[in-house]
Short mmCIF file of C-alpha atoms in Angstrom, two decimals:
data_model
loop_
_atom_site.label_atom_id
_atom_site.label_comp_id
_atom_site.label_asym_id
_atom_site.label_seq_id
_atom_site.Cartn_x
_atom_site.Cartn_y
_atom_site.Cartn_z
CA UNK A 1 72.48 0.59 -36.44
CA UNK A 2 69.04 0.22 -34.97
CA UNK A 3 66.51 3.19 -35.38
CA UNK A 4 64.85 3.83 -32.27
CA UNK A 5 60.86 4.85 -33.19
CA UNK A 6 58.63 6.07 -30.72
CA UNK A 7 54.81 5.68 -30.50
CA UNK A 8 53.53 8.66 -29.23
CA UNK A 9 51.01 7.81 -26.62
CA UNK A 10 47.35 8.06 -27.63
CA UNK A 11 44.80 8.62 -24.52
CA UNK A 12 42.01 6.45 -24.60
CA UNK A 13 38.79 8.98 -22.98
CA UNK A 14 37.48 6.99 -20.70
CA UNK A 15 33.42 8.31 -20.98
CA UNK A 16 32.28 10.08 -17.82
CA UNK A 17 30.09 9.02 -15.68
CA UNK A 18 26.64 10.25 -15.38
CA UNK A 19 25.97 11.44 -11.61
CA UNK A 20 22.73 9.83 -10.62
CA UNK A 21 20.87 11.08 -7.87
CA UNK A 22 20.58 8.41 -4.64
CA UNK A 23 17.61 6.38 -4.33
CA UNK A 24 16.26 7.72 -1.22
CA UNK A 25 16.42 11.16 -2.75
CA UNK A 26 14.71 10.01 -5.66
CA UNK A 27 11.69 8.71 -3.89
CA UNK A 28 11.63 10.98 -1.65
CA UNK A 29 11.23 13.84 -4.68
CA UNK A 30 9.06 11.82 -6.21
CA UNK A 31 6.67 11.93 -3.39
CA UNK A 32 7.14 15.14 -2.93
CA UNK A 33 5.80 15.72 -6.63
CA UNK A 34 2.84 13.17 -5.66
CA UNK A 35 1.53 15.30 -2.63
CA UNK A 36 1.37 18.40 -4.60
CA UNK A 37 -0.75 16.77 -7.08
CA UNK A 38 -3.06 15.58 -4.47
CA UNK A 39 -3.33 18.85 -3.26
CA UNK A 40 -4.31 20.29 -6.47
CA UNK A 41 -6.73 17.52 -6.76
CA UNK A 42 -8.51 18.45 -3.05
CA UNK A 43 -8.42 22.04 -4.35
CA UNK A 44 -10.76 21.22 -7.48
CA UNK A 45 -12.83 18.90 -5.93
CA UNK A 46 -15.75 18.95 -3.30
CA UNK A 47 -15.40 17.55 -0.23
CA UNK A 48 -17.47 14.03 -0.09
CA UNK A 49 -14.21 13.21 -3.16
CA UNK A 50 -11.88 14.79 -0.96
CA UNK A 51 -12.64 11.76 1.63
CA UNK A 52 -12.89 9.21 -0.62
CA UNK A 53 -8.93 10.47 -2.16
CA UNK A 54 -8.06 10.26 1.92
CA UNK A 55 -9.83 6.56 1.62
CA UNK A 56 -7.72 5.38 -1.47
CA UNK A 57 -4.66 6.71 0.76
CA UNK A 58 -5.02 4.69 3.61
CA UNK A 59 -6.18 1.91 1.90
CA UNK A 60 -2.69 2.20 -0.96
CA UNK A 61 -0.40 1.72 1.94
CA UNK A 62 -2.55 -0.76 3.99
CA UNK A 63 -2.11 -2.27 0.23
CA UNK A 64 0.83 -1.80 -0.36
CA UNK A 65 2.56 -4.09 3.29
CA UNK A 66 0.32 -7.09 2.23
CA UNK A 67 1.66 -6.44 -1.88
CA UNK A 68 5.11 -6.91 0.27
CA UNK A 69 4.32 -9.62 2.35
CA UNK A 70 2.51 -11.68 -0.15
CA UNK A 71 4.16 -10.85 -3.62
CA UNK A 72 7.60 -10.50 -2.53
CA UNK A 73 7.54 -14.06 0.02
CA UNK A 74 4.44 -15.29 -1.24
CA UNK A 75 2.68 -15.51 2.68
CA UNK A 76 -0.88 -15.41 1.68
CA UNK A 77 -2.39 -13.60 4.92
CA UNK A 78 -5.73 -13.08 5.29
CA UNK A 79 -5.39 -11.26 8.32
CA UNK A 80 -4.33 -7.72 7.49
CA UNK A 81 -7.43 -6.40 8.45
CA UNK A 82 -6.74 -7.57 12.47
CA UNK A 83 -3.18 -4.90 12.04
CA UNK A 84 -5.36 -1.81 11.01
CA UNK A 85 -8.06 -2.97 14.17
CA UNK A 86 -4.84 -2.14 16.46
CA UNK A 87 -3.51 0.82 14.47
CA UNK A 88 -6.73 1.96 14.59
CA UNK A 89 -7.69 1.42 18.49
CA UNK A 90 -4.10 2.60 19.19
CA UNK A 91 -5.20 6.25 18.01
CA UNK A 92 -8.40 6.44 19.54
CA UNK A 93 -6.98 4.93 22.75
CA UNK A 94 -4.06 7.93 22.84
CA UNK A 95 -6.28 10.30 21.53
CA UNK A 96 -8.89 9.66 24.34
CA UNK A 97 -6.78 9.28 27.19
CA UNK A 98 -3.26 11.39 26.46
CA UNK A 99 -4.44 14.18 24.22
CA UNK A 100 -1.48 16.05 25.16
CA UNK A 101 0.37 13.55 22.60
CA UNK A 102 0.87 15.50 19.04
CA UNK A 103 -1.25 13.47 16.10
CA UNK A 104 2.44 12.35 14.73
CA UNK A 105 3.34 10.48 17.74
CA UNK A 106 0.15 8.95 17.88
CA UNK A 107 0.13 7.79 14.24
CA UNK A 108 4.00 6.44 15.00
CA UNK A 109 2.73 4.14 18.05
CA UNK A 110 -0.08 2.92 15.93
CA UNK A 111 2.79 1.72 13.06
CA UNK A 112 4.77 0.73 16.35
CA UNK A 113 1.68 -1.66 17.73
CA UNK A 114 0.61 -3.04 14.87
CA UNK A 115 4.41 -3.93 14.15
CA UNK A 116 4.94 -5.27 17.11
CA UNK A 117 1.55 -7.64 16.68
CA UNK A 118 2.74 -8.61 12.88
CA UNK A 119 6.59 -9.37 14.83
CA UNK A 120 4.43 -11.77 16.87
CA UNK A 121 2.52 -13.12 14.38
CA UNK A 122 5.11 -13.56 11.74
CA UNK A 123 7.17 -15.67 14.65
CA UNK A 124 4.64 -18.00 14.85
CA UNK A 125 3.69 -18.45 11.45
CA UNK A 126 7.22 -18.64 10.26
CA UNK A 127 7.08 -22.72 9.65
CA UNK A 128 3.71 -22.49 8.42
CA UNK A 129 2.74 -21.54 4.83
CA UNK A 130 0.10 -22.27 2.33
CA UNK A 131 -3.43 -22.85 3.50
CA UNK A 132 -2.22 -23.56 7.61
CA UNK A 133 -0.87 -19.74 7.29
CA UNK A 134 -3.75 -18.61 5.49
CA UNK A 135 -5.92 -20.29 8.76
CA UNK A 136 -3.60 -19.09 11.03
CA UNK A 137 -4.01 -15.42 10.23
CA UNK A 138 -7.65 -15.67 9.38
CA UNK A 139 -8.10 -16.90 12.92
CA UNK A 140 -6.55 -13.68 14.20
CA UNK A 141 -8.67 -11.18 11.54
CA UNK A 142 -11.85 -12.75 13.32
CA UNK A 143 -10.57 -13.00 17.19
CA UNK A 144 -9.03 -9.41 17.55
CA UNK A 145 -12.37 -7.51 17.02
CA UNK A 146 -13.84 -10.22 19.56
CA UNK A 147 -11.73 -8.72 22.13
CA UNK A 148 -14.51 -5.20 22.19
CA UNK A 149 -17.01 -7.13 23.23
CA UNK A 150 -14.70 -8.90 26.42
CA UNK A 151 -13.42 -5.76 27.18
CA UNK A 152 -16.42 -3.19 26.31
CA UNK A 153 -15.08 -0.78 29.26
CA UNK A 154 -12.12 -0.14 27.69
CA UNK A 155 -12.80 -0.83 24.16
CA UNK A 156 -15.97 0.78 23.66
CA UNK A 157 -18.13 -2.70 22.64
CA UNK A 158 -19.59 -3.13 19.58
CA UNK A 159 -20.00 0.88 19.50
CA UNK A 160 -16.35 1.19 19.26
CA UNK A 161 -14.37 4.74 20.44
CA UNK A 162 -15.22 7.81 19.40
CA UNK A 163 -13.40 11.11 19.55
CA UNK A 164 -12.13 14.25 17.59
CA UNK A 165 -9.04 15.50 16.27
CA UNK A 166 -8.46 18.52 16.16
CA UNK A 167 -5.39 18.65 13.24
CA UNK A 168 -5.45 21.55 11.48
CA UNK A 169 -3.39 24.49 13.15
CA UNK A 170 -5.48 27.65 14.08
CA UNK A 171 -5.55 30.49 11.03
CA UNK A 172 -5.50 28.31 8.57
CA UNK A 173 -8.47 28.61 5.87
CA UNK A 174 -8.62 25.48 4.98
CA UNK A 175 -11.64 22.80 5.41
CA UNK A 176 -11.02 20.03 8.26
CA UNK A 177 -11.79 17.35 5.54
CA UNK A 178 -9.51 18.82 3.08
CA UNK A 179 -6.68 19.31 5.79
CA UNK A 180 -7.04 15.73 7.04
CA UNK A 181 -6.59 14.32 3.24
CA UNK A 182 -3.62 16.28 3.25
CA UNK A 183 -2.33 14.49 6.39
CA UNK A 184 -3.58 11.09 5.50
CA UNK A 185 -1.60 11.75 2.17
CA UNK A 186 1.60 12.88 3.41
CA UNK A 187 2.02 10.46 6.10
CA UNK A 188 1.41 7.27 3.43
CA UNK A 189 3.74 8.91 0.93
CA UNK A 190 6.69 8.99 3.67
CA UNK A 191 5.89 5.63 4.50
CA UNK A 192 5.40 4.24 0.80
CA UNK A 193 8.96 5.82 0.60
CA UNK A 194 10.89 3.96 3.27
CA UNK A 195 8.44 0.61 1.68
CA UNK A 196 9.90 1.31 -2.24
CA UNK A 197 13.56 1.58 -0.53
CA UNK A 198 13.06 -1.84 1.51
CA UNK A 199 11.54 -3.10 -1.88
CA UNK A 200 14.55 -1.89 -4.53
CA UNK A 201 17.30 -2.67 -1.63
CA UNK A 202 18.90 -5.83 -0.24
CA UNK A 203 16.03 -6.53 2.28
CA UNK A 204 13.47 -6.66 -0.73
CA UNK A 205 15.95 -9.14 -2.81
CA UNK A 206 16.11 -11.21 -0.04
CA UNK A 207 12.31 -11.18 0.11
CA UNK A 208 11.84 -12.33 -3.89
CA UNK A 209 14.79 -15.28 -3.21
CA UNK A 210 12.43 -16.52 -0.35
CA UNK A 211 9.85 -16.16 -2.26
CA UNK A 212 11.44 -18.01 -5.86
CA UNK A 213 13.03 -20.79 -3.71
CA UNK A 214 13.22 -21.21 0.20
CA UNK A 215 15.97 -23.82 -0.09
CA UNK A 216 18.08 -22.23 -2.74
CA UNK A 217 17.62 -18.74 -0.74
CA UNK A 218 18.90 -21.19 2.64
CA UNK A 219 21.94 -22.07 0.23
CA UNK A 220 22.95 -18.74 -0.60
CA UNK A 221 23.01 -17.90 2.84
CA UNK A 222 19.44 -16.12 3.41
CA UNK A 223 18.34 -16.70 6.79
CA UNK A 224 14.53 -17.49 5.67
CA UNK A 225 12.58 -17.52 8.51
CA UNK A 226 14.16 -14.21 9.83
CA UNK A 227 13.31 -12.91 6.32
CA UNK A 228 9.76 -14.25 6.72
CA UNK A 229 9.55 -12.57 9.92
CA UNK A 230 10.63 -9.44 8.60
CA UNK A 231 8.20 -9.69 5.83
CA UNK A 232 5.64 -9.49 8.45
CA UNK A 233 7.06 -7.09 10.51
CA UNK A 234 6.78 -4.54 7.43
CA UNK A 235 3.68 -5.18 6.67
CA UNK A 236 2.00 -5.35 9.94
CA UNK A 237 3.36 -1.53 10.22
CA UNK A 238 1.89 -0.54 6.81
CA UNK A 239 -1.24 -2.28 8.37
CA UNK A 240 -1.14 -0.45 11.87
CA UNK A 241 -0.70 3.14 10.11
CA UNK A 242 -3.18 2.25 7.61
CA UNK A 243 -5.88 1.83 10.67
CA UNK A 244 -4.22 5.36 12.57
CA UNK A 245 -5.22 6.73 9.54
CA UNK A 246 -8.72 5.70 9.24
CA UNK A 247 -9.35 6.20 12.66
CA UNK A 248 -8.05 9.77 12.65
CA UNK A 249 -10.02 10.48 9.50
CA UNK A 250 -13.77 9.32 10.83
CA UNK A 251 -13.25 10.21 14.28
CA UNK A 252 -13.95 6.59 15.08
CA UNK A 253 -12.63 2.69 16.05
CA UNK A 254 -15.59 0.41 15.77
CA UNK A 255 -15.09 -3.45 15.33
CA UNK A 256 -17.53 -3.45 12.57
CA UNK A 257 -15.05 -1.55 10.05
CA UNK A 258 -12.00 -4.45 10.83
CA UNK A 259 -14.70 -7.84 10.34
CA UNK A 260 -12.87 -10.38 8.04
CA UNK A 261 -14.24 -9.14 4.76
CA UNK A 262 -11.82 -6.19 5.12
CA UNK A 263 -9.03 -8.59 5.09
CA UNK A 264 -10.11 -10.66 2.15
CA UNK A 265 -10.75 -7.52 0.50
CA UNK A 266 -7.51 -6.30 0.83
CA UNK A 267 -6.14 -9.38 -0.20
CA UNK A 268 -8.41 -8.86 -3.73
CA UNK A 269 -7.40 -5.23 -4.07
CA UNK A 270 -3.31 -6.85 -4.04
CA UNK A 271 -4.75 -9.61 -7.08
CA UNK A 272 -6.81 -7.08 -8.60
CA UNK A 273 -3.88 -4.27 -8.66
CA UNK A 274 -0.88 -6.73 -9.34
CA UNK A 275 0.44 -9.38 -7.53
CA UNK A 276 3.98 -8.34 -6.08
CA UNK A 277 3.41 -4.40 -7.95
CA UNK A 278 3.28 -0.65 -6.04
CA UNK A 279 1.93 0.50 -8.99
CA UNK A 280 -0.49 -2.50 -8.56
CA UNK A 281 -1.37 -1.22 -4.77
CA UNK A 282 -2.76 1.84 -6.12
CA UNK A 283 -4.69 0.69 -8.76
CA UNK A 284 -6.11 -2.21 -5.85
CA UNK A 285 -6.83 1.12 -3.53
CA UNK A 286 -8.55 3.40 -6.24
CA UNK A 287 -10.90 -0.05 -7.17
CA UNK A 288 -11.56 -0.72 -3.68
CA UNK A 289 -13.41 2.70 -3.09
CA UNK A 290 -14.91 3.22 -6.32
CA UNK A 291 -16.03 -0.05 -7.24
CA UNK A 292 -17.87 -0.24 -3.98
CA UNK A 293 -19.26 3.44 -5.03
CA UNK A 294 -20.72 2.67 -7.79
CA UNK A 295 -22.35 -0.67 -6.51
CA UNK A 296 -23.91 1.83 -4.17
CA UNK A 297 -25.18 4.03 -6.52
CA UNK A 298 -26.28 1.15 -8.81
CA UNK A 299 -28.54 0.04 -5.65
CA UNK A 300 -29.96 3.24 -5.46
CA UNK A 301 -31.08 3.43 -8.86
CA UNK A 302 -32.20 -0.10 -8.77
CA UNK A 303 -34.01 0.47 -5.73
CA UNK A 304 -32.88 -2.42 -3.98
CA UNK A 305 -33.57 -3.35 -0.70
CA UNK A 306 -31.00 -3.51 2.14
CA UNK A 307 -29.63 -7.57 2.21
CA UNK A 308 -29.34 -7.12 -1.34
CA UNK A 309 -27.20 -3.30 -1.86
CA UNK A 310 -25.32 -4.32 1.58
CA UNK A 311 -24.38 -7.28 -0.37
CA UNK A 312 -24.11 -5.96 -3.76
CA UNK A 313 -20.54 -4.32 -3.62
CA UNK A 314 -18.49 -7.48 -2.70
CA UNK A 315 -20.16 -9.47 -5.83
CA UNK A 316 -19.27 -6.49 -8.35
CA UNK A 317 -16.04 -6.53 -7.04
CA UNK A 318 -16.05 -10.38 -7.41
CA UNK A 319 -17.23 -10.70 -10.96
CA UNK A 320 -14.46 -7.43 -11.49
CA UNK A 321 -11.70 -9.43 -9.99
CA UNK A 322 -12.84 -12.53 -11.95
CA UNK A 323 -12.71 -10.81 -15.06
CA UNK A 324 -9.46 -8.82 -14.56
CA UNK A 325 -8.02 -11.72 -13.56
CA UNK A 326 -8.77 -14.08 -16.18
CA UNK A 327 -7.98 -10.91 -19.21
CA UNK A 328 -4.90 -9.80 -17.07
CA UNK A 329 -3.27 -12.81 -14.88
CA UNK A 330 -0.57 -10.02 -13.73
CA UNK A 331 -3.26 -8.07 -12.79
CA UNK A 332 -4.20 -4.38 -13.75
CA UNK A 333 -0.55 -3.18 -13.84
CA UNK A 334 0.33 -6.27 -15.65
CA UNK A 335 -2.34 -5.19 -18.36
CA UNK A 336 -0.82 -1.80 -18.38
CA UNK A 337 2.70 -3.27 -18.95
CA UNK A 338 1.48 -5.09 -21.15
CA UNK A 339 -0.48 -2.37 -23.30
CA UNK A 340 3.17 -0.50 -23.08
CA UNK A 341 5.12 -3.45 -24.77
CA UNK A 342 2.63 -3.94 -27.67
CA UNK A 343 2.68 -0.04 -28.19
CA UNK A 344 6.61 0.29 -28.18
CA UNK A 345 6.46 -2.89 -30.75
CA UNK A 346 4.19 -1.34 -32.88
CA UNK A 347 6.19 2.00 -33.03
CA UNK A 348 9.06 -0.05 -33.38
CA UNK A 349 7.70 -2.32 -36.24
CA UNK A 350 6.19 0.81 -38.26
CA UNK A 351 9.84 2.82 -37.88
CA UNK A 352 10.94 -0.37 -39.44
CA UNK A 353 8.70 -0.58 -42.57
CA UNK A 354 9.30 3.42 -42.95
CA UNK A 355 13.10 2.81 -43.39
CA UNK A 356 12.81 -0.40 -45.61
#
């Protein structure tokens, strides 16, 4: 006679899941939480720093396409300056001759033109890299603000377009300058948070495999000079915004503001920030206004005369980059990151000893 035992079942609890919020709603809150404390800052601050936080603004998400473009698919361009000249003119253009179009719709078909220029010049740079694309783009940087002087009619010359926006909705007691840094603000956090989406999703991974290895990213089935193009596409609309922007806040499109040292500038501000970082982008933005700043105030104090303090804020910001560069390679961010990892192993290393 067998006895018959039964194992009573045991449930094995499974742990729950933690509900995570999506991406997209992430960002978007934590934009949200970024404009409000750039509106405190405009609050408690005069208005000549009120422009220059609407300067870092445009200049973080002009920034932040060529951070895409070239630390993501490492395409060194040095013609992201040319994409803010047609963002730029695209404003001033609708502004002067439709002003019945809302400021929105003008800052969308300044993205929209200066996309549609980076589609075109990402198509023919796709089978060119290193130095030929660097050429290639430079070529366009210096030939697009050529075009004023052909076309001075319709373009304005060397004088460039002037007009005036008028933004900020009747009734409201707030200063122009401070309403406009609002604007500037809330139209490059929306766009930063579509840019951190294309970045953290599929689209950005398939920019870093392009990037790591074009033939391994061919193998894996990564169409590369569609990615390439798209690259370019993306940045070139970061580009044309950042130009709407500037335009809209000055009241002005003048070829002077878009010469090549704009582009090679921006191209410091990604090196200087953190090749391939967001984070990096801002820190690039925030040096690229107050570095040239205080180069101006320096020449003022020195008394210098004008060759010397027109030429004085691109060597600071030389001998700055130099120096970042050779204490940080990764850039500021990387020297943050890095400051965060020898902190968190010395808290580590001195919870240690207090146990032992």
């Amino acid at each position: 006679m067998s006895v018959r035992t039964e194992v009573p079942e045991t449930r094995v609890k499974t742990p729950k899941r933690r509900r995570t919020l999506p991406p997209l709603l992430v960002h978007a809150l934590a934009a949200l939480g970024a404009l409000a404390v750039i509106v405190l800052l405009t609050l408690v601050t005069d208005e000549f720093t009120n422009l220059r936080i609407a300067t870092i603004g445009y200049y973080l998400i002009a920034v932040a396409g060529l951070t895409l473009l070239t630390g993501l698919t490492g395409q060194v361009s040095l013609g992201h300056g040319a994409f803010m000249f047609i963002g730029a003119y695209t404003v001033a253009l609708l502004v002067r001759r439709v002003p019945s179009f809302p400021l929105w719709a003008d800052l969308l078909l300044a993205s929209v033109a200066g996309g549609l220029a980076g589609l075109l010049a990402g198509a023919a740079a796709a089978r060119l890299r290193g130095p030929y694309l660097a050429g290639a783009t430079l070529a366009l940087a210096v030939g697009l603000p050529a075009l004023t002087r052909k076309f001075p009619d319709f373009l304005g010359g060397s004088n460039g377009l002037s007009f005036t926006v008028h933004s900020r909705p009747a009734g409201v007691g707030v200063p122009e300058l401070r309403w406009q840094t609002w604007i500037v603000w809330l139209s490059v956090l929306l766009a930063l948070v579509l840019v951190v989406n294309i970045v953290r999703g599929r689209l950005g991974r398939d920019f870093r495999a392009v990037r790591d290895d074009e033939v391994a990213a061919a193998l894996s089935g990564i169409a590369v000079g569609r990615t390439k193009i798209l690259a370019f596409l993306v940045s070139a609309v970061c580009g044309g915004l950042a130009g709407g922007l500037q335009a809209f806040l000055l009241g002005t499109a003048a070829p002077g503001s878009f010469t090549p040292a704009l582009s090679l500038s921006l191209l410091a501000a990604v090196v200087l920030g953190g090749l391939g970082s967001l984070w990096g982008a801002l820190w690039g933005a925030v040096a690229l206004v107050y570095f040239q700043a205080w180069s101006e105030d320096l020449a003022d104090v020195l008394h210098l005369n004008t060759d010397v303090a027109n030429n004085l804020p691109l060597a600071v910001y030389g001998v700055i980059l130099i120096v970042v560069v050779l204490a940080f390679p990764r850039g500021i961010q990387g020297g943050f990151h890095r400051l965060g990892v020898l902190l968190r192993r010395s808290a580590n290393q001195k919870e240690n000893h207090e146990k032992h």
